[in-house]
Tab-separated table of C-alpha atoms in Angstrom:
chain	number	residue	atom	x	y	z
A	14	UNK	CA	-57.516	42.512	16.660
A	15	UNK	CA	-53.930	42.747	15.489
A	16	UNK	CA	-51.185	40.408	16.658
A	17	UNK	CA	-49.854	43.170	18.927
A	18	UNK	CA	-53.218	43.625	20.610
A	19	UNK	CA	-53.603	39.865	21.080
A	20	UNK	CA	-50.141	39.705	22.631
A	21	UNK	CA	-50.839	42.636	24.953
A	22	UNK	CA	-54.189	41.117	25.981
A	23	UNK	CA	-52.429	37.823	26.747
A	24	UNK	CA	-49.823	39.669	28.858
A	25	UNK	CA	-52.546	41.411	30.875
A	26	UNK	CA	-54.310	38.071	31.490
A	27	UNK	CA	-51.062	36.480	32.702
A	28	UNK	CA	-50.262	39.448	34.945
A	29	UNK	CA	-53.748	39.406	36.403
A	30	UNK	CA	-53.740	35.663	37.182
A	31	UNK	CA	-50.216	35.596	38.627
A	32	UNK	CA	-50.883	38.722	40.710
A	33	UNK	CA	-54.040	37.166	42.149
A	34	UNK	CA	-52.352	33.843	42.951
A	35	UNK	CA	-49.145	35.295	44.422
A	36	UNK	CA	-50.866	37.907	46.577
A	37	UNK	CA	-53.422	35.380	47.839
A	38	UNK	CA	-50.499	33.168	48.901
A	39	UNK	CA	-49.009	36.079	50.852
A	40	UNK	CA	-52.370	36.720	52.496
A	41	UNK	CA	-52.690	33.042	53.440
A	42	UNK	CA	-49.222	33.071	55.012
A	43	UNK	CA	-50.107	36.220	56.963
A	44	UNK	CA	-53.324	34.700	58.290
A	45	UNK	CA	-51.702	31.336	59.111
A	46	UNK	CA	-48.521	32.491	60.858
A	47	UNK	CA	-48.785	34.292	64.198
A	48	UNK	CA	-45.074	35.189	63.972
A	49	UNK	CA	-45.598	37.076	60.719
A	50	UNK	CA	-48.588	38.931	62.166
A	51	UNK	CA	-46.540	40.002	65.192
A	52	UNK	CA	-43.917	41.718	63.047
A	53	UNK	CA	-44.384	45.444	62.429
A	54	UNK	CA	-43.431	45.249	58.701
A	55	UNK	CA	-46.322	42.802	58.312
A	56	UNK	CA	-48.739	45.762	58.376
A	57	UNK	CA	-46.996	47.382	55.413
A	58	UNK	CA	-46.815	44.073	53.533
A	59	UNK	CA	-50.502	43.458	54.254
A	60	UNK	CA	-51.403	46.895	52.888
A	61	UNK	CA	-49.238	46.302	49.812
A	62	UNK	CA	-50.889	42.907	49.277
A	63	UNK	CA	-54.411	44.339	49.453
A	64	UNK	CA	-53.445	47.115	47.022
A	65	UNK	CA	-52.112	44.561	44.548
A	66	UNK	CA	-55.177	42.338	44.916
A	67	UNK	CA	-57.597	45.213	44.359
A	68	UNK	CA	-55.560	46.332	41.348
A	69	UNK	CA	-55.778	42.831	39.902
A	70	UNK	CA	-59.582	42.628	40.276
A	71	UNK	CA	-60.482	46.212	39.311
A	72	UNK	CA	-58.075	47.977	36.974
A	73	UNK	CA	-56.534	45.026	35.134
A	74	UNK	CA	-59.845	43.494	33.906
A	75	UNK	CA	-61.020	46.856	32.535
A	76	UNK	CA	-57.683	47.376	30.782
A	77	UNK	CA	-58.059	43.919	29.240
A	78	UNK	CA	-61.560	44.826	28.040
A	79	UNK	CA	-60.276	48.175	26.764
A	80	UNK	CA	-57.613	46.428	24.671
A	81	UNK	CA	-60.143	43.985	23.232
A	82	UNK	CA	-62.964	46.438	22.467
A	83	UNK	CA	-60.735	49.507	21.810
A	84	UNK	CA	-63.204	51.687	23.695
A	85	UNK	CA	-64.465	52.356	27.188
A	86	UNK	CA	-65.578	48.918	28.411
A	87	UNK	CA	-68.016	50.097	31.093
A	88	UNK	CA	-70.216	53.036	32.015
A	89	UNK	CA	-68.879	56.391	33.131
A	90	UNK	CA	-69.636	55.763	36.805
A	91	UNK	CA	-67.784	52.429	36.825
A	92	UNK	CA	-64.854	53.963	34.941
A	93	UNK	CA	-64.660	56.857	37.400
A	94	UNK	CA	-64.628	54.475	40.364
A	95	UNK	CA	-61.947	52.275	38.802
A	96	UNK	CA	-59.867	55.320	37.817
A	97	UNK	CA	-60.134	56.622	41.382
A	98	UNK	CA	-59.074	53.229	42.768
A	99	UNK	CA	-56.183	52.910	40.308
A	100	UNK	CA	-54.719	56.269	41.367
A	101	UNK	CA	-55.246	55.526	45.066
A	102	UNK	CA	-53.870	51.968	44.944
A	103	UNK	CA	-50.802	52.865	42.884
A	104	UNK	CA	-49.854	55.684	45.245
A	105	UNK	CA	-50.552	53.572	48.327
A	106	UNK	CA	-48.379	50.719	47.047
A	107	UNK	CA	-45.495	53.109	46.297
A	108	UNK	CA	-45.685	54.646	49.759
A	109	UNK	CA	-45.924	51.168	51.339
A	110	UNK	CA	-42.621	50.245	49.671
A	111	UNK	CA	-41.109	53.458	51.032
A	112	UNK	CA	-42.426	52.576	54.506
A	113	UNK	CA	-40.885	49.095	54.278
A	114	UNK	CA	-37.534	50.624	53.340
A	115	UNK	CA	-37.763	52.991	56.329
A	116	UNK	CA	-38.484	50.012	58.586
A	117	UNK	CA	-35.398	48.177	57.297
A	118	UNK	CA	-33.277	51.313	57.710
A	119	UNK	CA	-34.300	51.711	61.354
A	120	UNK	CA	-33.812	47.986	62.031
A	121	UNK	CA	-30.296	47.897	60.545
A	122	UNK	CA	-28.921	51.335	61.392
A	123	UNK	CA	-30.567	51.638	64.850
A	124	UNK	CA	-30.973	48.006	65.963
A	125	UNK	CA	-30.931	48.702	69.711
A	126	UNK	CA	-33.731	51.267	69.545
A	127	UNK	CA	-35.764	49.616	66.781
A	128	UNK	CA	-38.552	48.321	69.051
A	129	UNK	CA	-39.002	51.765	70.575
A	130	UNK	CA	-38.857	53.619	67.253
A	131	UNK	CA	-41.050	51.256	65.199
A	132	UNK	CA	-44.005	49.930	67.178
A	133	UNK	CA	-47.423	48.840	65.963
A	134	UNK	CA	-48.772	52.275	66.844
A	135	UNK	CA	-46.059	53.967	64.782
A	136	UNK	CA	-46.710	51.633	61.845
A	137	UNK	CA	-50.446	52.354	62.073
A	138	UNK	CA	-49.752	56.112	62.004
A	139	UNK	CA	-47.520	55.720	58.948
A	140	UNK	CA	-50.189	53.597	57.291
A	141	UNK	CA	-52.847	56.213	58.076
A	142	UNK	CA	-50.708	58.901	56.468
A	143	UNK	CA	-50.222	56.628	53.463
A	144	UNK	CA	-53.981	56.295	52.971
A	145	UNK	CA	-54.580	60.032	53.479
A	146	UNK	CA	-51.797	60.940	51.044
A	147	UNK	CA	-52.984	58.387	48.489
A	148	UNK	CA	-56.638	59.460	48.679
A	149	UNK	CA	-56.011	63.199	48.377
A	150	UNK	CA	-54.958	63.155	44.709
A	151	UNK	CA	-57.787	61.013	43.291
A	152	UNK	CA	-60.301	63.058	45.330
A	153	UNK	CA	-59.032	66.260	43.718
A	154	UNK	CA	-58.970	64.633	40.275
A	155	UNK	CA	-62.516	63.264	40.660
A	156	UNK	CA	-63.869	66.597	41.848
A	157	UNK	CA	-62.389	68.313	38.762
A	158	UNK	CA	-63.587	65.524	36.392
A	159	UNK	CA	-60.036	64.483	35.573
A	160	UNK	CA	-60.769	60.754	35.722
A	161	UNK	CA	-61.905	58.762	32.699
A	162	UNK	CA	-61.043	56.249	30.010
A	163	UNK	CA	-57.701	56.984	28.355
A	164	UNK	CA	-57.319	55.339	24.936
A	165	UNK	CA	-53.520	55.603	25.030
A	166	UNK	CA	-53.391	53.203	28.011
A	167	UNK	CA	-56.710	51.435	27.326
A	168	UNK	CA	-57.616	51.968	30.959
A	169	UNK	CA	-59.602	54.156	33.322
A	170	UNK	CA	-57.115	56.539	34.885
A	171	UNK	CA	-56.269	60.229	35.236
A	172	UNK	CA	-57.450	61.925	32.062
A	173	UNK	CA	-58.385	65.492	31.111
A	174	UNK	CA	-60.803	65.924	28.213
A	175	UNK	CA	-61.152	69.715	28.442
A	176	UNK	CA	-58.511	71.830	26.667
A	177	UNK	CA	-59.220	74.838	28.907
A	178	UNK	CA	-57.977	72.832	31.944
A	179	UNK	CA	-54.717	71.831	30.290
A	180	UNK	CA	-52.424	74.035	32.396
A	181	UNK	CA	-54.019	73.038	35.686
A	182	UNK	CA	-53.931	69.357	34.725
A	183	UNK	CA	-50.231	69.584	33.791
A	184	UNK	CA	-49.413	71.114	37.183
A	185	UNK	CA	-51.555	68.547	38.982
A	186	UNK	CA	-49.930	65.615	37.143
A	187	UNK	CA	-46.423	66.909	37.838
A	188	UNK	CA	-47.133	67.393	41.548
A	189	UNK	CA	-48.851	64.005	41.771
A	190	UNK	CA	-45.907	62.067	40.316
A	191	UNK	CA	-43.395	64.125	42.301
A	192	UNK	CA	-45.140	63.319	45.594
A	193	UNK	CA	-45.799	59.665	44.762
A	194	UNK	CA	-43.194	58.137	42.447
A	195	UNK	CA	-40.301	60.560	42.998
A	196	UNK	CA	-40.795	60.842	46.765
A	197	UNK	CA	-40.959	57.065	47.154
A	198	UNK	CA	-37.877	56.602	44.958
A	199	UNK	CA	-35.866	59.129	46.991
A	200	UNK	CA	-36.854	57.399	50.246
A	201	UNK	CA	-36.001	53.974	48.801
A	202	UNK	CA	-32.579	55.099	47.572
A	203	UNK	CA	-31.686	56.950	50.782
A	204	UNK	CA	-32.736	54.206	53.204
A	205	UNK	CA	-31.467	51.195	51.281
A	206	UNK	CA	-28.109	52.799	50.506
A	207	UNK	CA	-27.714	53.450	54.229
A	208	UNK	CA	-28.610	49.813	54.882
A	209	UNK	CA	-26.088	48.697	52.254
A	210	UNK	CA	-23.382	50.816	53.872
A	211	UNK	CA	-23.972	49.197	57.263
A	212	UNK	CA	-24.140	45.726	55.706
A	213	UNK	CA	-20.813	46.221	53.939
A	214	UNK	CA	-19.236	47.452	57.168
A	215	UNK	CA	-20.366	44.310	59.010
A	216	UNK	CA	-19.163	42.134	56.122
A	217	UNK	CA	-15.699	43.686	56.372
A	218	UNK	CA	-15.555	42.974	60.092
A	219	UNK	CA	-16.613	39.364	59.538
A	220	UNK	CA	-14.086	39.012	56.703
A	221	UNK	CA	-11.264	40.244	58.931
A	222	UNK	CA	-12.177	37.755	61.652
A	223	UNK	CA	-12.496	34.956	59.089
A	224	UNK	CA	-9.096	35.693	57.533
A	225	UNK	CA	-7.434	35.838	60.951
A	226	UNK	CA	-8.972	32.472	61.810
A	227	UNK	CA	-7.817	30.924	58.522
A	228	UNK	CA	-4.280	32.170	59.134
A	229	UNK	CA	-4.200	30.663	62.624
A	230	UNK	CA	-5.607	27.325	61.455
A	231	UNK	CA	-2.604	26.249	59.435
A	232	UNK	CA	-3.728	22.612	59.307
A	233	UNK	CA	-7.128	23.389	57.855
A	234	UNK	CA	-8.092	21.433	54.760
A	235	UNK	CA	-7.890	23.450	51.491
A	236	UNK	CA	-11.518	22.612	50.650
A	237	UNK	CA	-12.700	24.100	53.966
A	238	UNK	CA	-10.637	27.224	53.351
A	239	UNK	CA	-12.133	27.561	49.882
A	240	UNK	CA	-15.672	27.219	51.247
A	241	UNK	CA	-14.977	29.965	53.784
A	242	UNK	CA	-13.688	32.292	51.079
A	243	UNK	CA	-16.675	31.459	48.875
A	244	UNK	CA	-19.049	32.281	51.732
A	245	UNK	CA	-17.252	35.619	52.103
A	246	UNK	CA	-17.942	36.465	48.473
A	247	UNK	CA	-21.594	35.426	48.755
A	248	UNK	CA	-22.033	37.477	51.930
A	249	UNK	CA	-20.697	40.593	50.205
A	250	UNK	CA	-23.005	40.088	47.210
A	251	UNK	CA	-26.166	39.145	49.134
A	252	UNK	CA	-27.030	42.593	50.467
A	253	UNK	CA	-26.172	44.265	47.165
A	254	UNK	CA	-28.442	41.883	45.234
A	255	UNK	CA	-31.375	42.377	47.587
A	256	UNK	CA	-31.165	46.162	47.589
A	257	UNK	CA	-30.639	46.252	43.827
A	258	UNK	CA	-33.779	44.141	43.482
A	259	UNK	CA	-35.852	46.456	45.707
A	260	UNK	CA	-34.821	49.632	43.901
A	261	UNK	CA	-34.465	48.061	40.453
A	262	UNK	CA	-37.958	46.549	40.306
A	263	UNK	CA	-39.467	49.835	41.498
A	264	UNK	CA	-37.727	51.810	38.746
A	265	UNK	CA	-38.232	49.199	36.020
A	266	UNK	CA	-41.968	48.845	36.678
A	267	UNK	CA	-43.029	52.406	37.436
A	268	UNK	CA	-40.527	54.695	35.685
A	269	UNK	CA	-41.591	53.944	32.057
A	270	UNK	CA	-45.244	54.626	32.887
A	271	UNK	CA	-44.526	57.813	34.859
A	272	UNK	CA	-42.191	59.157	32.171
A	273	UNK	CA	-44.790	58.360	29.500
A	274	UNK	CA	-47.463	60.220	31.491
A	275	UNK	CA	-45.208	63.257	31.758
A	276	UNK	CA	-44.099	63.178	28.116
A	277	UNK	CA	-47.727	62.818	27.084
A	278	UNK	CA	-48.416	66.281	28.514
A	279	UNK	CA	-46.222	67.729	25.781
A	280	UNK	CA	-47.998	67.950	22.441
A	281	UNK	CA	-44.658	67.828	20.622
A	282	UNK	CA	-43.897	64.125	21.180
A	283	UNK	CA	-46.208	61.485	19.699
A	284	UNK	CA	-46.630	58.351	21.820
A	285	UNK	CA	-47.632	55.061	20.246
A	286	UNK	CA	-50.756	53.398	21.653
A	287	UNK	CA	-48.844	50.126	21.866
A	288	UNK	CA	-46.139	51.736	24.002
A	289	UNK	CA	-48.780	53.319	26.233
A	290	UNK	CA	-50.283	49.891	26.978
A	291	UNK	CA	-46.827	48.338	27.413
A	292	UNK	CA	-45.895	50.988	29.986
A	293	UNK	CA	-49.194	50.297	31.744
A	294	UNK	CA	-48.422	46.563	31.777
A	295	UNK	CA	-45.018	47.301	33.317
A	296	UNK	CA	-46.763	49.228	36.087
A	297	UNK	CA	-49.129	46.281	36.586
A	298	UNK	CA	-46.163	43.907	36.773
A	299	UNK	CA	-45.231	45.453	40.131
A	300	UNK	CA	-48.291	43.736	41.582
A	301	UNK	CA	-46.743	40.459	40.371
A	302	UNK	CA	-43.183	41.068	41.575
A	303	UNK	CA	-44.023	42.509	45.020
A	304	UNK	CA	-45.165	39.196	46.598
A	305	UNK	CA	-41.898	37.541	45.596
A	306	UNK	CA	-39.572	40.480	46.305
A	307	UNK	CA	-40.984	41.311	49.742
A	308	UNK	CA	-42.549	38.071	50.980
A	309	UNK	CA	-42.632	34.679	49.285
A	310	UNK	CA	-38.864	34.353	48.709
A	311	UNK	CA	-38.079	35.101	52.354
A	312	UNK	CA	-37.256	32.157	54.608
A	313	UNK	CA	-40.125	32.798	57.034
A	314	UNK	CA	-42.752	32.826	54.290
A	315	UNK	CA	-41.233	29.745	52.633
A	316	UNK	CA	-41.416	27.885	55.938
A	317	UNK	CA	-45.006	29.047	56.518
A	318	UNK	CA	-46.118	27.958	53.071
A	319	UNK	CA	-44.455	24.564	53.536
A	320	UNK	CA	-46.298	24.184	56.835
A	321	UNK	CA	-49.595	25.012	55.111
A	322	UNK	CA	-48.928	22.450	52.365
A	323	UNK	CA	-47.910	19.776	54.883
A	324	UNK	CA	-51.027	20.443	56.934
A	325	UNK	CA	-53.248	20.139	53.851
A	326	UNK	CA	-51.511	16.940	52.719
A	327	UNK	CA	-51.663	15.460	56.218
A	328	UNK	CA	-55.358	16.219	56.514
A	329	UNK	CA	-55.932	14.745	53.071
A	330	UNK	CA	-53.951	11.649	54.042
A	331	UNK	CA	-55.978	11.229	57.253
A	332	UNK	CA	-59.246	11.577	55.364
A	333	UNK	CA	-58.092	9.061	52.761
A	334	UNK	CA	-57.084	6.605	55.476
A	335	UNK	CA	-60.431	7.047	57.222
A	336	UNK	CA	-62.338	6.472	53.993
A	337	UNK	CA	-60.241	3.419	53.193
A	338	UNK	CA	-60.853	1.987	56.676
A	339	UNK	CA	-64.590	2.612	56.404
A	340	UNK	CA	-64.700	0.924	53.003
A	341	UNK	CA	-62.777	-2.059	54.370
A	342	UNK	CA	-65.165	-2.398	57.298
A	343	UNK	CA	-68.155	-2.385	54.959
A	344	UNK	CA	-66.660	-5.264	52.953
A	345	UNK	CA	-66.190	-7.464	56.046
A	346	UNK	CA	-68.870	-10.141	56.629
A	347	UNK	CA	-71.140	-9.804	59.701
A	348	UNK	CA	-69.941	-11.565	62.876
A	349	UNK	CA	-73.133	-13.622	63.261
A	350	UNK	CA	-72.792	-15.318	59.870
């Protein structure tokens, strides 16, 4: 193996381990906290978490083996199943992110009617459509034998080996990425930009009230005034940073891989095998970033995880105290001596 292949294999191992750990933490928080389970977005986050976990235990290990052995690492049946799962899970995760953005849009733009517009039943219907949409493309690809091991990406994915099906496969690939990546990106941009507009409007109203208060409080200490102004600046930047993170990570992780898949359809441009694997690793990195972007960095999940840690430490402390007391009792002499 060359140094590049060793480096890429190391990257895949790191992505796989971090994705497993981070998504398991999200799952633990979901199972532990009743408040998180009651929230409607929790269904979308749960679906996204399962997609990332299955990606980490199915597609990533075979890609690692493909990089190491430079050939199909398993039998045709296993490769077909993994390729089917990879297409389904990637599409489902994209649509789950779009569903989360729609939930935020309804919550921010229509706060008074949110509970009537986004109920558990509505979320379940959206989730059902997500699964149906995500399963339709790999079913078509599997029925036409367009799933297999692709050397350019060292993974089991959409792949056409028959030159006579080239035109149909090009159309299928274009429609697939348009209705998965592009559709999700359009929904993300539309909903989050609407959310950002509302957030900026509320920030302006708060800023006006804050400035009027600072003008009236002539005896206020300069340090307090400075802290108020600093909080204004942070408030204006907070929504922009969050929305930039949501859209930016989606584009950064998926766009290189999707563009590579589309460029690959043209026989004019030669694509390096190293770049193909790098673009695949970027797509895998979404399974690593999602737990932090959508869950673990939020206050509610931080609090839940702290509660889990405290409960484990408290139980461990109680067990240690009990063992120490039992050991002490054993060392005491009998009363009748």
